[in-house]
Short mmCIF file of C-alpha atoms and ligand atoms in Angstrom, two decimals:
data_model
loop_
_atom_site.label_atom_id
_atom_site.label_comp_id
_atom_site.label_asym_id
_atom_site.label_seq_id
_atom_site.Cartn_x
_atom_site.Cartn_y
_atom_site.Cartn_z
CA MET A 1 1.95 -23.66 -18.28
CA SER A 2 5.14 -25.14 -16.89
CA GLU A 3 5.86 -27.27 -13.85
CA GLU A 4 3.43 -27.37 -10.89
CA PRO A 5 4.74 -24.50 -8.76
CA ALA A 6 4.63 -26.11 -5.29
CA PRO A 7 4.19 -29.89 -5.41
CA TRP A 8 5.23 -30.01 -1.72
CA ALA A 9 2.25 -27.88 -0.59
CA SER A 10 -0.87 -29.36 1.01
CA SER A 11 -3.55 -30.90 -1.19
CA VAL A 12 -5.84 -27.94 -0.45
CA ALA A 13 -3.18 -25.43 -1.50
CA ARG A 14 -2.23 -27.46 -4.57
CA ALA A 15 -5.84 -27.64 -5.72
CA ARG A 16 -6.26 -23.87 -5.41
CA ILE A 17 -2.94 -23.17 -7.12
CA ALA A 18 -3.92 -25.49 -9.97
CA GLU A 19 -7.31 -23.76 -10.32
CA VAL A 20 -5.69 -20.31 -10.56
CA ALA A 21 -2.94 -21.56 -12.85
CA ALA A 22 -5.51 -23.09 -15.23
CA ALA A 23 -7.33 -19.74 -15.48
CA LEU A 24 -4.01 -18.02 -16.28
CA ASP A 25 -2.85 -20.62 -18.78
CA GLY A 26 -1.50 -19.04 -21.95
CA LEU A 27 -1.77 -15.47 -20.61
CA ALA A 28 0.03 -13.22 -23.06
CA PRO A 29 2.53 -10.71 -21.61
CA GLU A 30 0.49 -7.82 -22.99
CA ARG A 31 -2.48 -8.94 -20.88
CA VAL A 32 -0.58 -9.16 -17.59
CA THR A 33 -1.21 -5.57 -16.51
CA GLU A 34 -4.94 -5.89 -17.12
CA THR A 35 -5.03 -9.20 -15.23
CA VAL A 36 -3.21 -7.67 -12.29
CA ARG A 37 -5.56 -4.67 -12.30
CA ASP A 38 -8.59 -6.97 -12.23
CA ALA A 39 -7.18 -8.83 -9.23
CA LEU A 40 -6.53 -5.57 -7.39
CA ARG A 41 -10.03 -4.31 -8.19
CA ASP A 42 -11.62 -7.48 -6.76
CA HIS A 43 -9.42 -7.27 -3.69
CA ALA A 44 -10.33 -3.63 -3.10
CA ARG A 45 -14.04 -4.26 -3.58
CA ARG A 46 -13.98 -7.03 -1.01
CA PHE A 47 -12.06 -5.20 1.71
CA ASP A 48 -12.48 -1.50 1.01
CA ALA A 49 -16.11 -1.41 -0.08
CA GLU A 50 -18.22 -4.45 0.75
CA GLY A 51 -16.79 -6.74 3.43
CA ILE A 52 -16.68 -6.47 7.20
CA VAL A 53 -13.07 -6.96 8.23
CA LEU A 54 -12.70 -8.33 11.73
CA TYR A 55 -9.33 -9.94 11.08
CA ALA A 56 -7.27 -8.89 14.09
CA GLY A 57 -3.91 -8.54 12.37
CA THR A 58 -4.63 -5.89 9.76
CA ASN A 59 -5.62 -2.25 9.41
CA VAL A 60 -6.05 0.56 6.93
CA MET A 61 -3.49 3.34 6.84
CA SER A 62 -4.88 6.82 7.38
CA PRO A 63 -5.31 9.13 4.37
CA ALA A 64 -2.33 11.21 5.56
CA ALA A 65 -0.10 8.13 5.90
CA ARG A 66 -1.21 6.92 2.46
CA SER A 67 -0.52 10.32 0.95
CA VAL A 68 3.18 10.07 1.86
CA SER A 69 3.59 6.46 0.67
CA GLU A 70 5.83 6.62 -2.36
CA PRO A 71 6.74 3.46 -4.30
CA LEU A 72 9.65 5.26 -5.98
CA VAL A 73 11.30 5.73 -2.57
CA SER A 74 10.64 2.10 -1.65
CA SER A 75 12.30 0.84 -4.80
CA ARG A 76 15.41 3.01 -4.41
CA PRO A 77 18.10 1.26 -2.39
CA SER A 78 19.33 2.85 0.83
CA MET A 79 22.07 1.16 2.82
CA GLY A 80 23.90 2.27 5.93
CA TRP A 81 23.63 5.10 8.43
CA PRO A 82 22.92 8.73 7.53
CA GLY A 83 26.19 10.49 6.70
CA GLU A 84 27.84 7.29 5.50
CA LYS A 85 25.42 5.73 3.05
CA TYR A 86 26.79 3.29 0.56
CA GLN A 87 24.95 5.39 -2.05
CA SER A 88 25.34 9.16 -2.47
CA GLY A 89 22.49 11.63 -2.78
CA LEU A 90 20.16 10.08 -0.21
CA ASP A 91 20.53 12.79 2.43
CA ALA A 92 16.93 14.02 2.06
CA LEU A 93 15.92 10.63 3.52
CA ASP A 94 18.11 11.29 6.56
CA THR A 95 15.22 13.33 7.96
CA LEU A 96 13.04 10.21 7.87
CA GLU A 97 15.78 7.99 9.27
CA VAL A 98 16.34 10.24 12.27
CA LEU A 99 12.74 11.32 12.84
CA THR A 100 10.98 7.95 12.59
CA PRO A 101 12.91 5.97 15.22
CA LYS A 102 12.77 8.99 17.53
CA LEU A 103 8.97 9.18 17.27
CA ILE A 104 8.54 5.43 17.69
CA ALA A 105 10.91 5.22 20.66
CA GLY A 106 9.06 8.08 22.33
CA LEU A 107 5.71 6.38 21.83
CA VAL A 108 6.68 3.06 23.38
CA GLY A 109 8.72 4.60 26.19
CA ALA A 110 12.12 3.43 24.95
CA ARG A 111 15.44 5.19 24.42
CA PHE A 112 16.18 3.27 21.23
CA ALA A 113 14.06 2.03 18.34
CA GLU A 114 15.33 0.10 15.33
CA VAL A 115 12.81 0.52 12.50
CA ARG A 116 14.57 -0.99 9.49
CA SER A 117 13.31 -4.59 9.78
CA HIS A 118 10.83 -5.37 7.05
CA SER A 119 8.57 -7.39 9.36
CA ALA A 120 8.13 -8.36 12.99
CA THR A 121 9.30 -11.84 12.09
CA MET A 122 12.59 -10.36 10.89
CA ALA A 123 12.72 -8.16 14.00
CA ASN A 124 12.31 -11.28 16.16
CA LEU A 125 14.98 -13.09 14.16
CA ALA A 126 17.28 -10.10 14.77
CA VAL A 127 16.62 -10.40 18.52
CA TYR A 128 17.42 -14.12 18.44
CA THR A 129 20.52 -13.39 16.38
CA ALA A 130 21.75 -10.74 18.80
CA LEU A 131 20.90 -12.38 22.10
CA THR A 132 21.24 -16.13 21.56
CA ALA A 133 23.64 -18.61 20.00
CA PRO A 134 22.68 -21.75 18.07
CA GLY A 135 21.85 -24.53 20.54
CA ASP A 136 20.51 -22.11 23.17
CA THR A 137 17.03 -22.53 24.59
CA ILE A 138 14.25 -19.95 24.36
CA ALA A 139 10.92 -20.21 26.18
CA VAL A 140 7.78 -19.04 24.39
CA LEU A 141 4.01 -19.08 24.74
CA PRO A 142 2.38 -22.31 23.56
CA GLU A 143 0.71 -22.02 20.15
CA ARG A 144 -2.70 -22.69 21.67
CA ALA A 145 -2.11 -19.61 23.83
CA GLY A 146 -1.30 -17.36 20.89
CA GLY A 147 2.42 -18.06 20.63
CA HIS A 148 3.32 -16.88 17.12
CA THR A 149 5.10 -18.89 14.41
CA SER A 150 8.04 -16.49 14.71
CA HIS A 151 8.46 -17.71 18.30
CA HIS A 152 8.36 -21.42 17.43
CA ALA A 153 10.78 -23.91 15.98
CA VAL A 154 9.14 -23.95 12.51
CA GLY A 155 9.82 -20.21 12.30
CA ALA A 156 12.69 -17.85 13.05
CA PRO A 157 14.02 -19.70 16.15
CA GLY A 158 14.53 -22.77 13.96
CA VAL A 159 16.51 -20.65 11.51
CA ARG A 160 18.75 -19.63 14.41
CA GLY A 161 19.09 -23.27 15.52
CA LEU A 162 17.42 -22.67 18.89
CA ARG A 163 15.75 -25.17 21.16
CA VAL A 164 12.22 -23.93 21.82
CA VAL A 165 10.24 -24.85 24.93
CA ASP A 166 6.69 -23.82 25.85
CA LEU A 167 6.22 -21.65 28.93
CA PRO A 168 3.91 -23.04 31.61
CA TYR A 169 0.49 -21.50 31.04
CA ASP A 170 -2.36 -20.73 33.42
CA VAL A 171 -5.58 -21.11 31.44
CA ASP A 172 -7.75 -19.36 34.03
CA ALA A 173 -5.41 -16.35 34.24
CA TYR A 174 -4.98 -16.08 30.43
CA ASP A 175 -1.28 -15.71 31.19
CA VAL A 176 1.99 -17.44 32.00
CA ASP A 177 1.66 -19.67 35.09
CA LEU A 178 3.47 -17.52 37.65
CA ASP A 179 3.69 -20.27 40.27
CA ALA A 180 5.29 -22.74 37.90
CA LEU A 181 7.56 -20.19 36.20
CA PRO A 182 10.60 -20.10 38.55
CA GLY A 183 10.93 -23.90 38.67
CA PHE A 184 10.45 -24.10 34.91
CA LEU A 185 13.16 -21.50 34.26
CA ALA A 186 15.57 -23.25 36.64
CA ALA A 187 15.03 -26.55 34.84
CA GLU A 188 15.08 -25.29 31.23
CA ARG A 189 17.62 -22.44 31.54
CA PRO A 190 16.38 -20.37 28.56
CA ARG A 191 18.51 -17.47 27.32
CA LEU A 192 15.43 -15.58 26.26
CA VAL A 193 11.79 -15.64 27.31
CA VAL A 194 9.22 -14.42 24.76
CA ILE A 195 5.75 -13.22 25.72
CA GLY A 196 3.19 -11.18 23.78
CA ALA A 197 0.68 -13.31 21.93
CA SER A 198 -1.27 -13.20 18.71
CA LEU A 199 -4.42 -13.35 20.82
CA LEU A 200 -4.20 -11.20 23.93
CA LEU A 201 -7.41 -10.38 25.75
CA PHE A 202 -5.81 -9.30 29.02
CA PRO A 203 -2.40 -7.81 29.81
CA HIS A 204 0.48 -10.08 30.77
CA ARG A 205 1.65 -9.69 34.37
CA VAL A 206 4.93 -8.37 33.02
CA ALA A 207 6.45 -7.23 36.34
CA GLU A 208 6.07 -10.67 37.94
CA ILE A 209 7.26 -12.49 34.82
CA ALA A 210 10.21 -10.09 34.45
CA ALA A 211 11.30 -10.66 38.06
CA ALA A 212 11.39 -14.43 37.59
CA VAL A 213 13.16 -14.11 34.24
CA ALA A 214 15.78 -11.78 35.73
CA ASP A 215 16.35 -14.20 38.63
CA ALA A 216 17.02 -16.92 36.07
CA GLY A 217 19.53 -14.70 34.24
CA ALA A 218 17.48 -14.55 31.04
CA VAL A 219 16.23 -11.67 28.90
CA LEU A 220 12.51 -10.90 28.54
CA LEU A 221 11.20 -10.03 25.06
CA TYR A 222 7.63 -8.74 24.74
CA ASP A 223 6.30 -9.10 21.19
CA ALA A 224 3.58 -6.45 20.94
CA SER A 225 2.82 -7.10 17.27
CA HIS A 226 -0.91 -7.08 17.90
CA MET A 227 -0.96 -4.65 20.82
CA ALA A 228 1.39 -1.98 19.42
CA GLY A 229 -1.33 0.53 18.63
CA LEU A 230 -2.65 0.32 22.19
CA VAL A 231 0.80 0.25 23.79
CA ALA A 232 1.90 3.27 21.75
CA ALA A 233 -1.20 5.14 22.91
CA GLY A 234 -0.38 4.36 26.54
CA ARG A 235 -3.21 1.85 26.81
CA PHE A 236 -3.32 -1.88 27.65
CA GLN A 237 0.19 -2.06 29.12
CA ARG A 238 3.68 -0.50 28.94
CA PRO A 239 5.89 -3.57 28.54
CA LEU A 240 9.26 -1.82 28.82
CA ALA A 241 8.28 0.25 31.86
CA GLU A 242 6.86 -2.90 33.47
CA GLY A 243 10.11 -4.84 33.09
CA ALA A 244 10.55 -6.32 29.61
CA GLN A 245 14.02 -5.54 28.26
CA VAL A 246 13.13 -5.73 24.58
CA LEU A 247 9.93 -4.90 22.71
CA THR A 248 9.22 -5.95 19.13
CA PHE A 249 6.16 -5.34 17.01
CA SER A 250 4.55 -5.22 13.58
CA THR A 251 3.75 -1.73 12.36
CA TYR A 252 0.72 -2.64 10.24
CA LYS A 253 -1.63 -4.29 12.76
CA SER A 254 -3.24 -2.18 15.49
CA PHE A 255 -0.46 0.38 15.02
CA GLY A 256 -2.05 1.16 11.66
CA GLY A 257 1.07 1.97 9.65
CA PRO A 258 2.84 0.41 6.66
CA PRO A 259 4.18 -3.16 6.89
CA GLY A 260 7.36 -3.45 8.92
CA GLY A 261 8.90 -4.44 12.21
CA VAL A 262 10.30 -2.50 15.17
CA ILE A 263 12.71 -3.43 17.94
CA ALA A 264 12.81 -1.10 20.95
CA THR A 265 14.79 -1.13 24.16
CA ASP A 266 16.04 1.17 26.88
CA ASP A 267 19.37 -0.56 27.31
CA PRO A 268 22.20 0.97 25.22
CA ALA A 269 24.29 -2.21 25.19
CA LEU A 270 21.34 -4.31 24.03
CA ALA A 271 20.36 -1.63 21.51
CA GLU A 272 23.78 -1.76 19.89
CA ARG A 273 23.69 -5.55 19.52
CA LEU A 274 20.07 -5.56 18.30
CA SER A 275 20.72 -2.83 15.77
CA ALA A 276 23.81 -4.61 14.43
CA ALA A 277 21.73 -7.75 13.95
CA VAL A 278 19.35 -5.75 11.73
CA PHE A 279 22.09 -3.84 9.90
CA PRO A 280 24.43 -5.13 8.65
CA GLY A 281 23.22 -8.51 9.94
CA LEU A 282 19.88 -9.27 8.33
CA THR A 283 19.27 -6.24 6.14
CA ALA A 284 21.45 -4.49 3.57
CA ASN A 285 19.36 -2.09 1.54
CA TYR A 286 16.04 -1.57 3.19
CA ASP A 287 12.72 -0.03 2.22
CA ALA A 288 13.13 3.58 3.31
CA GLY A 289 9.78 4.34 1.69
CA ARG A 290 8.08 2.77 4.71
CA LEU A 291 9.48 5.39 7.04
CA ALA A 292 7.36 8.29 5.78
CA PRO A 293 3.96 6.67 6.47
CA LEU A 294 5.37 5.16 9.66
CA ALA A 295 6.37 8.60 10.96
CA VAL A 296 2.99 10.08 10.01
CA THR A 297 1.17 7.19 11.72
CA ALA A 298 3.26 7.67 14.87
CA ALA A 299 2.47 11.39 14.91
CA GLU A 300 -1.23 10.63 14.54
CA ILE A 301 -1.13 8.30 17.53
CA MET A 302 0.54 11.07 19.56
CA ALA A 303 -1.96 13.68 18.44
CA ASP A 304 -5.16 11.77 19.16
CA GLY A 305 -4.42 11.29 22.85
CA GLY A 306 -5.47 7.64 22.92
CA ALA A 307 -8.92 8.22 21.42
CA TYR A 308 -8.48 5.60 18.67
CA ALA A 309 -7.10 3.00 21.08
CA ASP A 310 -9.95 3.63 23.53
CA ALA A 311 -12.50 3.35 20.72
CA CYS A 312 -10.98 0.01 19.65
CA VAL A 313 -11.25 -1.41 23.18
CA ALA A 314 -14.80 -0.08 23.67
CA ALA A 315 -15.79 -1.55 20.30
CA ALA A 316 -14.30 -4.92 21.24
CA ARG A 317 -16.29 -5.02 24.48
CA ALA A 318 -19.47 -4.01 22.65
CA LEU A 319 -18.90 -6.63 19.95
CA ALA A 320 -18.15 -9.33 22.53
CA ALA A 321 -21.30 -8.54 24.51
CA ALA A 322 -23.40 -8.51 21.33
CA LEU A 323 -21.96 -11.86 20.23
CA GLN A 324 -22.75 -13.36 23.63
CA ASP A 325 -26.31 -11.98 23.45
CA GLU A 326 -26.68 -13.68 20.06
CA GLY A 327 -25.73 -17.02 21.63
CA PHE A 328 -22.02 -17.34 20.90
CA THR A 329 -19.59 -18.62 23.53
CA VAL A 330 -17.31 -15.63 24.05
CA ALA A 331 -14.02 -15.97 25.96
CA GLY A 332 -13.33 -13.92 29.07
CA ALA A 333 -17.00 -13.26 29.88
CA ASP A 334 -16.30 -13.24 33.63
CA ARG A 335 -13.64 -10.54 33.17
CA GLY A 336 -15.55 -8.22 30.87
CA PHE A 337 -14.45 -10.15 27.74
CA THR A 338 -11.35 -8.14 26.86
CA ASP A 339 -9.01 -5.31 27.80
CA SER A 340 -7.72 -5.02 24.24
CA HIS A 341 -9.17 -4.73 20.74
CA HIS A 342 -9.28 -8.55 20.51
CA VAL A 343 -12.30 -10.78 21.06
CA ALA A 344 -12.25 -14.59 21.05
CA VAL A 345 -15.17 -16.90 20.34
CA ASP A 346 -15.06 -20.60 21.16
CA ALA A 347 -16.23 -22.22 17.93
CA ALA A 348 -16.06 -25.87 19.03
CA ALA A 349 -19.86 -26.14 18.79
CA LEU A 350 -19.75 -24.52 15.33
CA GLY A 351 -17.54 -27.18 13.78
CA GLY A 352 -14.26 -25.52 14.84
CA GLY A 353 -12.51 -22.26 13.99
CA SER A 354 -11.57 -23.00 10.38
CA ALA A 355 -15.04 -24.12 9.30
CA ALA A 356 -16.65 -21.09 10.96
CA MET A 357 -14.11 -18.76 9.38
CA GLY A 358 -14.90 -20.20 5.95
CA ARG A 359 -18.65 -19.78 6.32
CA LEU A 360 -18.25 -16.20 7.53
CA ALA A 361 -16.01 -15.39 4.57
CA GLU A 362 -18.78 -16.56 2.21
CA ALA A 363 -20.97 -14.07 4.02
CA GLY A 364 -18.49 -11.21 3.57
CA VAL A 365 -17.19 -11.24 7.17
CA TYR A 366 -13.43 -11.75 7.34
CA LEU A 367 -11.51 -12.99 10.38
CA SER A 368 -9.31 -15.92 11.38
CA ALA A 369 -9.37 -19.12 13.33
CA ILE A 370 -7.04 -19.40 16.31
CA GLY A 371 -6.09 -21.87 19.00
CA LEU A 372 -7.56 -21.33 22.44
CA PRO A 373 -5.64 -22.05 25.64
CA TRP A 374 -8.17 -24.66 26.81
CA GLN A 375 -8.13 -26.77 23.66
CA ALA A 376 -6.83 -30.31 23.86
CA PRO A 377 -3.35 -31.18 22.53
CA GLY A 378 -3.66 -31.89 18.81
CA GLU A 379 -7.16 -30.41 18.60
CA PRO A 380 -7.52 -28.14 15.54
CA ASP A 381 -7.93 -24.41 16.27
CA ARG A 382 -11.19 -24.18 18.12
CA GLY A 383 -11.45 -20.41 18.31
CA LEU A 384 -12.34 -17.43 16.18
CA ARG A 385 -10.25 -14.30 16.74
CA LEU A 386 -11.79 -10.92 16.03
CA GLY A 387 -10.20 -7.47 16.18
CA THR A 388 -11.90 -4.08 16.03
CA GLN A 389 -8.95 -1.97 14.86
CA GLU A 390 -10.09 -1.84 11.24
CA VAL A 391 -13.85 -1.48 11.70
CA VAL A 392 -13.23 1.45 14.07
CA ARG A 393 -11.22 3.19 11.36
CA ARG A 394 -14.02 2.46 8.92
CA GLY A 395 -16.47 4.27 11.19
CA PHE A 396 -18.35 1.35 12.79
CA THR A 397 -20.15 2.36 15.99
CA PRO A 398 -21.11 -0.05 18.80
CA ASP A 399 -24.60 -0.21 17.22
CA ASP A 400 -23.07 -1.23 13.89
CA LEU A 401 -21.21 -3.96 15.74
CA LYS A 402 -24.51 -5.23 17.13
CA VAL A 403 -25.71 -5.55 13.54
CA THR A 404 -22.44 -7.28 12.69
CA ALA A 405 -22.92 -9.77 15.55
CA ARG A 406 -26.43 -10.43 14.29
CA LEU A 407 -25.18 -11.11 10.76
CA MET A 408 -22.58 -13.51 12.16
CA ALA A 409 -25.26 -15.31 14.17
CA ASP A 410 -27.51 -15.47 11.10
CA VAL A 411 -24.80 -17.41 9.28
CA LEU A 412 -23.33 -19.52 12.05
CA LEU A 413 -26.23 -20.07 14.46
CA ARG A 414 -29.39 -19.69 12.38
CA GLY A 415 -28.36 -21.27 9.10
CA ALA A 416 -28.97 -18.19 6.93
CA ASP A 417 -27.85 -18.23 3.31
CA PRO A 418 -24.35 -16.69 3.24
CA ALA A 419 -25.09 -14.88 -0.03
CA THR A 420 -28.01 -13.02 1.58
CA VAL A 421 -25.90 -12.08 4.58
CA ARG A 422 -23.15 -10.95 2.26
CA GLU A 423 -25.52 -8.44 0.69
CA ALA A 424 -26.53 -7.20 4.13
CA ALA A 425 -22.86 -6.81 5.09
CA ALA A 426 -22.20 -4.77 1.94
CA GLY A 427 -25.28 -2.69 2.71
CA LEU A 428 -24.00 -1.95 6.20
CA ARG A 429 -20.62 -0.89 4.81
CA GLN A 430 -22.37 1.42 2.33
CA GLU A 431 -24.55 2.95 4.99
CA ILE A 432 -21.55 3.63 7.27
CA ALA A 433 -19.48 5.09 4.43
CA ALA A 434 -22.32 7.44 3.52
CA ARG A 435 -22.59 9.01 7.01
C1 PLP B 501 1.69 -11.07 13.41
C2 PLP B 501 2.73 -11.41 14.43
C3 PLP B 501 4.08 -11.43 14.07
C4 PLP B 501 4.53 -11.35 12.63
O1 PLP B 501 4.52 -10.10 12.13
P1 PLP B 501 5.02 -9.84 10.64
O2 PLP B 501 5.28 -8.37 10.64
O3 PLP B 501 3.90 -10.26 9.78
O4 PLP B 501 6.25 -10.66 10.43
C5 PLP B 501 5.02 -11.62 15.05
N1 PLP B 501 4.65 -11.82 16.33
C6 PLP B 501 3.35 -11.85 16.71
C7 PLP B 501 3.01 -12.08 18.14
C8 PLP B 501 2.36 -11.66 15.75
O5 PLP B 501 1.08 -11.73 16.11
#
């Protein structure tokens, strides 16, 4: 084939890209569809039939949400507000454009929701665009405490030219250091403070953080990307009611909808600026096809009265307890492990998060490595992050999660052959699907 596609990537990435490229070398155009179909079939077998997915930042859309997903709507451009679209003939979509933000705003307790961002990263960039100017400072959670790339200088804040400083963090409280916060804010003078982590076992003390942030004249953004499904169900915490001025989140993680990002707020003046940053700022035509499954997912969350969110939290506590019983070091043991659907395992004794993640993947158990607040500066991610939002949708019971914990221990603590465990994992999936 032609040039190496990404000579700037890491040696690991380049080796994998070269391996795939070699297998595709000389692929005739008439064989592309078949090749793509094969890749999709392998992907589906792994995640939808055989593997145990404990990756915390994913989900499966419900059958009803999937039934209204329509690629031909996604690929048709739609730009502007209902009644004044750049294109004519789109007025049937106006129902979706009015209904979806209304449902989402209602769920998260906001007056306004902007649903046109294609991802939470873009939603966060829109917030930075609306509420900061290049050269301003924002304060975010440290990466080892679950601060997301879209909060850090390598991500969206760097695009906006922001100075990014880490909030003081209290390892024992799993939260921002409330004692150090006022002095920190006075010294650093951030425009915006961002909380809401990619690993969140316990709620942030939003009211206390919000009071200090308000005293410092800054705005508080709560990024509920991972927690959105719980927050929307009225579980875990209600960031806007507790004092955050802006809420952003991904719609495809615990929320369980299509990919996308949301920005919500109660403040009309902020809402206008945030919305303008999304359109016409960062989006022209957007994927209106997302709105149908998003609306259906929101309605399902309303209708189930919190049952799914409660099941996710109960499953996380059961999984955490089972992992501890197997001999893993599970975070938050003295506080009941977790108040969310997340569980964290300290994998330092297992060779670190990445190595443990790789061995589990060979065994058909999928999750991710993550930094833990107590790791040393420069130490590679020492944790494993697990989430129960997908396995609950797949029908796993707390007993099934005990089996899952045992399979994980077989691989990581008892040296079992990953291929054997992989068969057992597929067997468990089959058994659950057949119930
Ligand atoms: C996953 C995540 C995001 C990014 O969401 P995308 O929709 O994938 O852009 C943003 N913030 C936090 C805290 C996340 O965990």
